[in-house]
Amino acid sequence: MSNIQQTLSIIKPDAVERNLSEEIKKVFKNNNFNILKEKKVKISKSEAEKFYQIHQTKPFYNDLCEYLSSGPIIAMILEKNDAILENRKLMGATDPLKADIGTIRKKYGISIDKNSVHGSDSEENAKKEIDFFFKD
Ligand code: UDP
Ligand code: MG
């Protein structure tokens, strides 16, 4: 049964800075994701705090928000059958050291915080996160 979904992907500052954006977009396209929309933006710390609100009680929250707002990022709406889960699989584990071979984080991630990509983890969060970047 088909279950076309949209999910939010972000190419994080560490990857944009290393000029990996085109290569990472190619990985998505090669895995049959359609990139419906994309934009390069630099968000403020308070916008990052809003985006990562879900993590506000975590010890890494402040550093995470500093980091996401530290340089340009590329936000994308990805579409595919089961896009949310498929993107999470393609990204790999949060810690690149623990990510499976062939995943984006294994290949490009530097560390658990500089792990090159973000991907929505549920339908509810995908909707919220897509709206965050693309609701005009
Ligand atoms: N993060 C971190 N330290 C940790 C766990 C997470 O710096 O111990 C960062 C990391 O950049 C991660 C983001 O916080 O991508 C969000 O964490 P989450 O657990 O949601 O991981 P993800 O969904 O990105 O795999
Ligand atoms: Mg997450």
mmCIF file of C-alpha atoms in Angstrom, residues 44-131:
data_model
loop_
_atom_site.group_PDB
_atom_site.id
_atom_site.type_symbol
_atom_site.label_atom_id
_atom_site.label_comp_id
_atom_site.label_asym_id
_atom_site.label_seq_id
_atom_site.Cartn_x
_atom_site.Cartn_y
_atom_site.Cartn_z
ATOM 1 C CA SER A 44 18.777 33.076 14.916
ATOM 2 C CA LYS A 45 19.430 31.409 18.244
ATOM 3 C CA SER A 46 15.874 32.110 19.382
ATOM 4 C CA GLU A 47 14.499 30.513 16.211
ATOM 5 C CA ALA A 48 16.702 27.464 16.856
ATOM 6 C CA GLU A 49 15.354 27.328 20.415
ATOM 7 C CA LYS A 50 11.842 27.272 19.017
ATOM 8 C CA PHE A 51 12.698 24.604 16.450
ATOM 9 C CA TYR A 52 14.304 22.331 19.069
ATOM 10 C CA GLN A 53 11.775 23.132 21.839
ATOM 11 C CA ILE A 54 11.164 19.406 22.228
ATOM 12 C CA HIS A 55 14.720 19.131 23.642
ATOM 13 C CA GLN A 56 14.551 22.117 25.994
ATOM 14 C CA THR A 57 15.164 20.055 29.128
ATOM 15 C CA LYS A 58 18.154 18.181 27.691
ATOM 16 C CA PRO A 59 21.684 19.022 28.819
ATOM 17 C CA PHE A 60 22.767 19.560 25.212
ATOM 18 C CA TYR A 61 19.919 22.000 24.383
ATOM 19 C CA ASN A 62 21.880 25.241 24.623
ATOM 20 C CA ASP A 63 24.862 23.986 22.606
ATOM 21 C CA LEU A 64 22.511 22.458 20.058
ATOM 22 C CA CYS A 65 20.696 25.770 19.524
ATOM 23 C CA GLU A 66 23.981 27.694 19.352
ATOM 24 C CA TYR A 67 25.183 25.212 16.777
ATOM 25 C CA LEU A 68 22.108 25.186 14.521
ATOM 26 C CA SER A 69 22.196 28.989 14.418
ATOM 27 C CA SER A 70 25.966 29.183 13.856
ATOM 28 C CA GLY A 71 25.902 29.216 10.058
ATOM 29 C CA PRO A 72 23.795 28.662 6.958
ATOM 30 C CA ILE A 73 21.641 25.537 6.751
ATOM 31 C CA ILE A 74 19.536 24.034 3.974
ATOM 32 C CA ALA A 75 15.964 23.137 4.877
ATOM 33 C CA MET A 76 14.173 20.776 2.495
ATOM 34 C CA ILE A 77 10.810 19.116 2.161
ATOM 35 C CA LEU A 78 11.455 15.524 1.096
ATOM 36 C CA GLU A 79 8.704 13.373 -0.356
ATOM 37 C CA LYS A 80 8.653 9.607 -0.784
ATOM 38 C CA ASN A 81 6.667 6.559 0.233
ATOM 39 C CA ASP A 82 7.161 6.293 4.022
ATOM 40 C CA ALA A 83 9.438 9.345 3.810
ATOM 41 C CA ILE A 84 9.708 9.889 7.565
ATOM 42 C CA LEU A 85 11.042 6.420 8.396
ATOM 43 C CA GLU A 86 12.979 6.079 5.141
ATOM 44 C CA ASN A 87 14.792 9.351 5.810
ATOM 45 C CA ARG A 88 15.616 8.322 9.371
ATOM 46 C CA LYS A 89 17.070 5.066 7.997
ATOM 47 C CA LEU A 90 19.109 6.867 5.356
ATOM 48 C CA MET A 91 20.420 9.376 7.944
ATOM 49 C CA GLY A 92 21.600 6.709 10.380
ATOM 50 C CA ALA A 93 22.021 6.878 14.145
ATOM 51 C CA THR A 94 22.408 10.251 15.901
ATOM 52 C CA ASP A 95 26.026 9.417 16.750
ATOM 53 C CA PRO A 96 27.971 8.937 13.492
ATOM 54 C CA LEU A 97 30.194 6.414 15.289
ATOM 55 C CA LYS A 98 27.142 4.219 15.820
ATOM 56 C CA ALA A 99 25.578 4.808 12.403
ATOM 57 C CA ASP A 100 25.457 1.952 9.894
ATOM 58 C CA ILE A 101 27.700 1.903 6.851
ATOM 59 C CA GLY A 102 26.009 3.583 3.893
ATOM 60 C CA THR A 103 24.138 6.137 5.984
ATOM 61 C CA ILE A 104 24.604 9.894 5.617
ATOM 62 C CA ARG A 105 25.778 10.384 9.191
ATOM 63 C CA LYS A 106 28.295 7.554 8.921
ATOM 64 C CA LYS A 107 29.716 9.035 5.763
ATOM 65 C CA TYR A 108 29.634 12.749 6.546
ATOM 66 C CA GLY A 109 29.014 13.242 10.280
ATOM 67 C CA ILE A 110 31.867 14.503 12.442
ATOM 68 C CA SER A 111 30.458 13.877 15.926
ATOM 69 C CA ILE A 112 27.178 13.393 17.800
ATOM 70 C CA ASP A 113 26.516 17.138 17.691
ATOM 71 C CA LYS A 114 27.952 17.843 14.227
ATOM 72 C CA ASN A 115 26.084 15.032 12.542
ATOM 73 C CA SER A 116 25.372 16.793 9.223
ATOM 74 C CA VAL A 117 21.615 16.245 8.907
ATOM 75 C CA HIS A 118 18.312 16.550 10.740
ATOM 76 C CA GLY A 119 15.189 14.550 9.913
ATOM 77 C CA SER A 120 11.680 14.662 11.397
ATOM 78 C CA ASP A 121 10.906 11.687 13.631
ATOM 79 C CA SER A 122 7.089 11.469 13.380
ATOM 80 C CA GLU A 123 4.168 12.639 11.246
ATOM 81 C CA GLU A 124 3.219 15.229 13.841
ATOM 82 C CA ASN A 125 6.731 16.665 14.044
ATOM 83 C CA ALA A 126 7.157 16.545 10.259
ATOM 84 C CA LYS A 127 4.086 18.791 9.864
ATOM 85 C CA LYS A 128 5.291 21.201 12.549
ATOM 86 C CA GLU A 129 8.827 21.326 11.201
ATOM 87 C CA ILE A 130 7.726 21.818 7.567
ATOM 88 C CA ASP A 131 5.514 24.692 8.724
#
